[in-house]
Structures are given as structure tokens and as C-alpha cells.
PDB file of C-alpha atoms in Angstrom:
ATOM      1  CA  UNK F   1       0.000   0.000   0.000  1.00 44.00           C
ATOM      2  CA  UNK F   2       1.126   3.533  -0.633  1.00 57.00           C
ATOM      3  CA  UNK F   3       2.871   5.201   2.311  1.00 70.00           C
ATOM      4  CA  UNK F   4       2.977   1.949   4.297  1.00 84.00           C
ATOM      5  CA  UNK F   5       5.918   0.134   5.822  1.00 90.00           C
ATOM      6  CA  UNK F   6       6.697  -3.529   5.256  1.00 89.00           C
ATOM      7  CA  UNK F   7       5.947  -6.168   7.883  1.00 90.00           C
ATOM      8  CA  UNK F   8       8.458  -5.931  10.714  1.00 90.00           C
ATOM      9  CA  UNK F   9       8.900  -2.184  10.193  1.00 91.00           C
ATOM     10  CA  UNK F  10       7.017   0.813  11.526  1.00 86.00           C
ATOM     11  CA  UNK F  11       6.400   4.330  10.317  1.00 87.00           C
ATOM     12  CA  UNK F  12       9.089   6.480  11.980  1.00 87.00           C
ATOM     13  CA  UNK F  13       8.554   9.661   9.981  1.00 90.00           C
ATOM     14  CA  UNK F  14       5.650  11.887   8.999  1.00 89.00           C
ATOM     15  CA  UNK F  15       6.254  10.766   5.405  1.00 93.00           C
ATOM     16  CA  UNK F  16       7.005   7.281   4.096  1.00 93.00           C
ATOM     17  CA  UNK F  17       8.925   7.851   0.861  1.00 94.00           C
ATOM     18  CA  UNK F  18       7.759   5.457  -1.872  1.00 91.00           C
ATOM     19  CA  UNK F  19      10.105   4.830  -4.782  1.00 92.00           C
ATOM     20  CA  UNK F  20       7.682   5.885  -7.521  1.00 93.00           C
ATOM     21  CA  UNK F  21       5.594   8.999  -8.108  1.00 94.00           C
ATOM     22  CA  UNK F  22       3.643   9.775  -4.977  1.00 93.00           C
ATOM     23  CA  UNK F  23       1.404  12.327  -3.300  1.00 94.00           C
ATOM     24  CA  UNK F  24       0.136  12.529   0.241  1.00 93.00           C
ATOM     25  CA  UNK F  25      -0.950  14.536   3.247  1.00 93.00           C
ATOM     26  CA  UNK F  26       0.833  14.746   6.600  1.00 90.00           C
ATOM     27  CA  UNK F  27      -0.078  16.616   9.764  1.00 90.00           C
ATOM     28  CA  UNK F  28       2.391  18.252  12.106  1.00 87.00           C
ATOM     29  CA  UNK F  29       1.581  19.343  15.673  1.00 84.00           C
ATOM     30  CA  UNK F  30       3.547  22.539  16.247  1.00 82.00           C
ATOM     31  CA  UNK F  31       4.532  23.459  19.778  1.00 81.00           C
ATOM     32  CA  UNK F  32       5.055  27.134  20.717  1.00 77.00           C
ATOM     33  CA  UNK F  33       8.285  28.719  19.473  1.00 76.00           C
ATOM     34  CA  UNK F  34       9.656  25.463  18.051  1.00 73.00           C
ATOM     35  CA  UNK F  35      10.579  23.940  14.703  1.00 81.00           C
ATOM     36  CA  UNK F  36       9.456  20.493  13.558  1.00 84.00           C
ATOM     37  CA  UNK F  37       9.689  18.850  10.198  1.00 86.00           C
ATOM     38  CA  UNK F  38      10.673  15.955   8.052  1.00 92.00           C
ATOM     39  CA  UNK F  39      13.820  14.802   6.266  1.00 94.00           C
ATOM     40  CA  UNK F  40      13.605  14.762   2.469  1.00 96.00           C
ATOM     41  CA  UNK F  41      15.974  11.945   1.487  1.00 96.00           C
ATOM     42  CA  UNK F  42      18.665  12.155  -1.156  1.00 96.00           C
ATOM     43  CA  UNK F  43      17.386  11.095  -4.569  1.00 97.00           C
ATOM     44  CA  UNK F  44      13.879  12.584  -4.300  1.00 97.00           C
ATOM     45  CA  UNK F  45      12.955  14.201  -7.629  1.00 97.00           C
ATOM     46  CA  UNK F  46      10.663  17.136  -8.341  1.00 98.00           C
ATOM     47  CA  UNK F  47       9.344  17.583  -4.809  1.00 97.00           C
ATOM     48  CA  UNK F  48       6.531  20.025  -4.097  1.00 97.00           C
ATOM     49  CA  UNK F  49       4.610  20.860  -0.938  1.00 96.00           C
ATOM     50  CA  UNK F  50       1.945  23.220   0.336  1.00 94.00           C
ATOM     51  CA  UNK F  51       1.738  23.920   4.077  1.00 91.00           C
ATOM     52  CA  UNK F  52      -1.399  25.443   5.576  1.00 89.00           C
ATOM     53  CA  UNK F  53      -2.448  26.353   9.096  1.00 87.00           C
ATOM     54  CA  UNK F  54      -4.705  28.718  11.014  1.00 85.00           C
ATOM     55  CA  UNK F  55      -1.602  30.588  12.188  1.00 82.00           C
ATOM     56  CA  UNK F  56       1.337  31.840  10.157  1.00 81.00           C
ATOM     57  CA  UNK F  57       3.669  28.888   9.752  1.00 82.00           C
ATOM     58  CA  UNK F  58       7.055  29.535   8.198  1.00 86.00           C
ATOM     59  CA  UNK F  59       8.541  26.929   5.853  1.00 90.00           C
ATOM     60  CA  UNK F  60      12.274  26.324   5.962  1.00 93.00           C
ATOM     61  CA  UNK F  61      14.507  24.092   3.850  1.00 95.00           C
ATOM     62  CA  UNK F  62      17.706  23.398   5.762  1.00 96.00           C
ATOM     63  CA  UNK F  63      20.837  21.607   4.557  1.00 96.00           C
ATOM     64  CA  UNK F  64      22.404  20.085   7.706  1.00 95.00           C
ATOM     65  CA  UNK F  65      25.643  19.215   5.888  1.00 96.00           C
ATOM     66  CA  UNK F  66      26.488  22.861   5.111  1.00 96.00           C
ATOM     67  CA  UNK F  67      24.197  24.439   7.738  1.00 96.00           C
ATOM     68  CA  UNK F  68      22.567  26.432   4.928  1.00 95.00           C
ATOM     69  CA  UNK F  69      18.990  27.654   4.813  1.00 94.00           C
ATOM     70  CA  UNK F  70      18.161  26.979   1.174  1.00 95.00           C
ATOM     71  CA  UNK F  71      14.731  28.453   1.972  1.00 90.00           C
ATOM     72  CA  UNK F  72      13.778  30.737   4.844  1.00 91.00           C
ATOM     73  CA  UNK F  73      11.406  33.662   4.511  1.00 88.00           C
ATOM     74  CA  UNK F  74      13.882  36.300   5.718  1.00 90.00           C
ATOM     75  CA  UNK F  75      17.466  35.022   5.445  1.00 90.00           C
ATOM     76  CA  UNK F  76      17.417  31.915   3.246  1.00 91.00           C
ATOM     77  CA  UNK F  77      18.927  31.670  -0.204  1.00 92.00           C
ATOM     78  CA  UNK F  78      15.297  31.525  -1.346  1.00 91.00           C
ATOM     79  CA  UNK F  79      13.285  34.100   0.618  1.00 89.00           C
ATOM     80  CA  UNK F  80      10.556  36.728   0.318  1.00 88.00           C
ATOM     81  CA  UNK F  81      12.746  38.874  -1.933  1.00 90.00           C
ATOM     82  CA  UNK F  82      14.453  36.099  -3.970  1.00 91.00           C
ATOM     83  CA  UNK F  83      11.779  33.435  -4.462  1.00 92.00           C
ATOM     84  CA  UNK F  84      13.587  31.225  -6.994  1.00 94.00           C
ATOM     85  CA  UNK F  85      17.193  30.073  -6.578  1.00 95.00           C
ATOM     86  CA  UNK F  86      19.522  27.340  -7.795  1.00 96.00           C
ATOM     87  CA  UNK F  87      20.917  25.067  -5.104  1.00 95.00           C
ATOM     88  CA  UNK F  88      22.876  21.817  -5.486  1.00 93.00           C
ATOM     89  CA  UNK F  89      21.709  21.274  -9.060  1.00 94.00           C
ATOM     90  CA  UNK F  90      18.045  21.963  -8.285  1.00 97.00           C
ATOM     91  CA  UNK F  91      15.814  24.997  -8.606  1.00 97.00           C
ATOM     92  CA  UNK F  92      14.004  25.931  -5.407  1.00 96.00           C
ATOM     93  CA  UNK F  93      10.833  27.994  -5.783  1.00 95.00           C
ATOM     94  CA  UNK F  94       9.101  29.583  -2.799  1.00 92.00           C
ATOM     95  CA  UNK F  95       5.634  31.126  -2.618  1.00 90.00           C
ATOM     96  CA  UNK F  96       6.654  33.748  -0.087  1.00 82.00           C
ATOM     97  CA  UNK F  97       5.502  34.351   3.453  1.00 76.00           C
ATOM     98  CA  UNK F  98       1.724  34.742   3.046  1.00 69.00           C
ATOM     99  CA  UNK F  99       0.117  36.383   6.078  1.00 64.00           C
ATOM    100  CA  UNK F 100      -3.046  38.038   4.755  1.00 71.00           C
ATOM    101  CA  UNK F 101      -5.628  35.239   4.734  1.00 75.00           C
ATOM    102  CA  UNK F 102      -6.642  32.369   7.045  1.00 81.00           C
ATOM    103  CA  UNK F 103      -5.748  29.595   6.591  1.00 82.00           C
ATOM    104  CA  UNK F 104      -2.198  30.731   5.901  1.00 85.00           C
ATOM    105  CA  UNK F 105      -0.362  28.980   3.050  1.00 87.00           C
ATOM    106  CA  UNK F 106       3.263  28.629   2.045  1.00 90.00           C
ATOM    107  CA  UNK F 107       4.587  26.390  -0.686  1.00 91.00           C
ATOM    108  CA  UNK F 108       7.871  25.067  -2.022  1.00 94.00           C
ATOM    109  CA  UNK F 109       8.806  23.363  -5.270  1.00 97.00           C
ATOM    110  CA  UNK F 110      12.195  21.733  -5.836  1.00 97.00           C
ATOM    111  CA  UNK F 111      12.788  21.071  -9.534  1.00 98.00           C
ATOM    112  CA  UNK F 112      15.380  18.375 -10.142  1.00 98.00           C
ATOM    113  CA  UNK F 113      16.838  15.658  -7.926  1.00 97.00           C
ATOM    114  CA  UNK F 114      17.968  16.384  -4.383  1.00 96.00           C
ATOM    115  CA  UNK F 115      21.538  15.108  -4.081  1.00 95.00           C
ATOM    116  CA  UNK F 116      21.648  14.812  -0.283  1.00 96.00           C
ATOM    117  CA  UNK F 117      19.179  14.688   2.579  1.00 96.00           C
ATOM    118  CA  UNK F 118      17.702  18.070   3.508  1.00 97.00           C
ATOM    119  CA  UNK F 119      15.211  19.037   6.200  1.00 95.00           C
ATOM    120  CA  UNK F 120      11.832  20.587   5.453  1.00 95.00           C
ATOM    121  CA  UNK F 121      10.893  22.367   8.660  1.00 92.00           C
ATOM    122  CA  UNK F 122       7.968  24.364   9.979  1.00 88.00           C
ATOM    123  CA  UNK F 123       8.668  27.205  12.372  1.00 84.00           C
ATOM    124  CA  UNK F 124       6.031  28.250  14.888  1.00 80.00           C
ATOM    125  CA  UNK F 125       6.828  31.711  16.252  1.00 81.00           C
ATOM    126  CA  UNK F 126       3.644  31.865  18.338  1.00 78.00           C
ATOM    127  CA  UNK F 127       2.855  31.002  21.941  1.00 82.00           C
ATOM    128  CA  UNK F 128       0.055  28.737  20.683  1.00 81.00           C
ATOM    129  CA  UNK F 129      -0.052  25.110  19.610  1.00 81.00           C
ATOM    130  CA  UNK F 130      -1.540  24.364  16.228  1.00 83.00           C
ATOM    131  CA  UNK F 131      -1.676  21.809  13.451  1.00 86.00           C
ATOM    132  CA  UNK F 132      -0.014  22.354  10.090  1.00 88.00           C
ATOM    133  CA  UNK F 133      -1.296  20.361   7.125  1.00 92.00           C
ATOM    134  CA  UNK F 134       1.280  19.432   4.491  1.00 93.00           C
ATOM    135  CA  UNK F 135       0.090  18.329   1.052  1.00 95.00           C
ATOM    136  CA  UNK F 136       3.077  17.045  -0.911  1.00 96.00           C
ATOM    137  CA  UNK F 137       4.204  15.104  -3.947  1.00 97.00           C
ATOM    138  CA  UNK F 138       7.265  14.059  -5.914  1.00 97.00           C
ATOM    139  CA  UNK F 139       8.017  12.211  -9.133  1.00 97.00           C
ATOM    140  CA  UNK F 140      10.124   9.399  -7.635  1.00 95.00           C
ATOM    141  CA  UNK F 141      13.373   8.528  -5.875  1.00 96.00           C
ATOM    142  CA  UNK F 142      16.627   7.679  -7.636  1.00 95.00           C
ATOM    143  CA  UNK F 143      18.556   4.752  -6.109  1.00 92.00           C
ATOM    144  CA  UNK F 144      15.579   3.962  -3.908  1.00 91.00           C
ATOM    145  CA  UNK F 145      16.252   1.580  -0.999  1.00 91.00           C
ATOM    146  CA  UNK F 146      14.331  -1.670  -0.477  1.00 91.00           C
ATOM    147  CA  UNK F 147      13.043  -0.377   2.871  1.00 92.00           C
ATOM    148  CA  UNK F 148      11.428   3.017   2.267  1.00 93.00           C
ATOM    149  CA  UNK F 149      12.833   6.114   3.937  1.00 93.00           C
ATOM    150  CA  UNK F 150      10.537   6.867   6.857  1.00 93.00           C
ATOM    151  CA  UNK F 151      10.319   3.222   7.957  1.00 92.00           C
ATOM    152  CA  UNK F 152      12.415   1.732  10.743  1.00 89.00           C
ATOM    153  CA  UNK F 153      12.837  -1.799  11.984  1.00 91.00           C
ATOM    154  CA  UNK F 154      10.211  -2.461  14.642  1.00 88.00           C
ATOM    155  CA  UNK F 155      11.644  -2.097  18.116  1.00 84.00           C
ATOM    156  CA  UNK F 156       9.107  -2.733  20.862  1.00 86.00           C
ATOM    157  CA  UNK F 157      10.912  -0.497  23.383  1.00 89.00           C
ATOM    158  CA  UNK F 158      11.190   2.411  20.919  1.00 82.00           C
ATOM    159  CA  UNK F 159       7.561   1.995  19.815  1.00 78.00           C
ATOM    160  CA  UNK F 160       6.431   2.136  23.431  1.00 88.00           C
ATOM    161  CA  UNK F 161       8.533   5.298  23.997  1.00 90.00           C
ATOM    162  CA  UNK F 162       7.012   7.054  20.989  1.00 85.00           C
ATOM    163  CA  UNK F 163       3.449   6.220  22.045  1.00 88.00           C
ATOM    164  CA  UNK F 164       4.132   7.286  25.649  1.00 91.00           C
ATOM    165  CA  UNK F 165       5.694  10.560  24.487  1.00 90.00           C
ATOM    166  CA  UNK F 166       2.625  11.367  22.385  1.00 87.00           C
ATOM    167  CA  UNK F 167       0.319  10.320  25.224  1.00 87.00           C
ATOM    168  CA  UNK F 168       2.107  12.629  27.688  1.00 89.00           C
ATOM    169  CA  UNK F 169       1.807  15.482  25.199  1.00 87.00           C
ATOM    170  CA  UNK F 170      -1.934  14.860  24.704  1.00 86.00           C
ATOM    171  CA  UNK F 171      -2.501  14.657  28.468  1.00 88.00           C
ATOM    172  CA  UNK F 172      -0.666  17.954  28.961  1.00 87.00           C
ATOM    173  CA  UNK F 173      -2.913  19.661  26.406  1.00 85.00           C
ATOM    174  CA  UNK F 174      -6.371  18.297  27.158  1.00 88.00           C
ATOM    175  CA  UNK F 175      -8.270  17.811  30.385  1.00 87.00           C
ATOM    176  CA  UNK F 176     -10.194  14.725  29.214  1.00 88.00           C
ATOM    177  CA  UNK F 177     -10.004  12.064  26.546  1.00 83.00           C
ATOM    178  CA  UNK F 178     -13.262  13.396  25.058  1.00 85.00           C
ATOM    179  CA  UNK F 179     -11.716  16.875  24.687  1.00 85.00           C
ATOM    180  CA  UNK F 180      -8.611  15.386  23.042  1.00 83.00           C
ATOM    181  CA  UNK F 181     -10.616  13.312  20.562  1.00 80.00           C
ATOM    182  CA  UNK F 182     -12.688  16.356  19.657  1.00 79.00           C
ATOM    183  CA  UNK F 183      -9.676  18.641  19.195  1.00 80.00           C
ATOM    184  CA  UNK F 184      -7.381  16.197  17.417  1.00 76.00           C
ATOM    185  CA  UNK F 185      -9.759  14.044  15.386  1.00 70.00           C
ATOM    186  CA  UNK F 186     -12.853  16.192  15.113  1.00 68.00           C
ATOM    187  CA  UNK F 187     -14.923  13.574  16.923  1.00 66.00           C
ATOM    188  CA  UNK F 188     -17.713  15.112  18.968  1.00 66.00           C
ATOM    189  CA  UNK F 189     -18.878  13.606  22.257  1.00 63.00           C
ATOM    190  CA  UNK F 190     -21.562  10.984  21.667  1.00 63.00           C
ATOM    191  CA  UNK F 191     -20.941  10.845  17.914  1.00 56.00           C
TER     192      UNK F 191
END
């Protein structure tokens, strides 16, 4: 199945990177004044993404090898003033920092093949928690591994830690399970 891990593996990333052309939707819970995101693996071709949220979320594309912001609204190579740049044999196109209409949207398109892993991050500069929706796609992955990027060998101890971490977060945010289900999944009490 698309965006699924093989038996014996679990989803360890917000995106499971299939070898062939793919599209999908991922959701990111943004904590106040923090950055979260996802690694885009080397070999991904013609990646595009649109992030939307009820608060202004800032997209960043960070190259950890060179510590370069290939995209950042104010100081990245691609930014609000220079929206299209060449970087590592690709062309990075940025929509700009859109702050006039709710939900807020920012988008990125990377034309060409990414030669090394980069990080697509979302920066929350607010004192509020909110969800960012990422709609994304790409045309494939060159030299794709047998186990998709975003899948890790199942480790019962690690799986338990991840679930407990999420559970502690949910308990810190919501007074009751009913409130959490309503806020996170849109399920109303009694229905």
C-alpha cells in the first residue's frame, strides 16, 4: 500500500517515501516557538509541498551538511525577496511568506533531484499550539532503498517510547479524553 511500511517495520517519519511517483498529506503538531519537520531523502525528484495552518507557519529548507537555509522567509537563499534560486543542481521555488488570509499557506517546489538529505521544517513563532497540514508530492526517488525512507525496523521499546511521548503530550494539552478526541480528530462527544 502507498505510504505503508513492510511487515516488521514501523512508520518512523511523517512521510514514508515510496520509490515511484507519490502524493500525500501529513499533519504536524507545532509546539510554541519550536521547529518540527521531516527529512527529504537524497534522490527525491521534483518535490513540491503546500503547508497550511490557522496561524502563520514559516517553511524552511535546511541543509544540515552545510548548515545552509536553502529556503527561509527572511534570510534563506530563497526568501521573500528572492523566491527562486539554484541550489545543489536543483531549482528551489518559494511562494513567499503569506500572512493576509486564514488559513495561511506557504509552498515550495524543488525542480530536479535532491543530491543529499535536507530538512523541510515548519517554524512556529507563536505562543500557541496548532496543526499544520502538508500536502506534498514528488516524481520518484533515484537509487531507492528496499526499505522506504521513513520506515524503521520495529523495536518494541522504541515503539512504546514514541506512544508514551505522544500520550504525555496529549494529556498535557487536554483535560479529558473526550476533549482530546474532539480537538485532534474532530470527533464530537456521543458521535
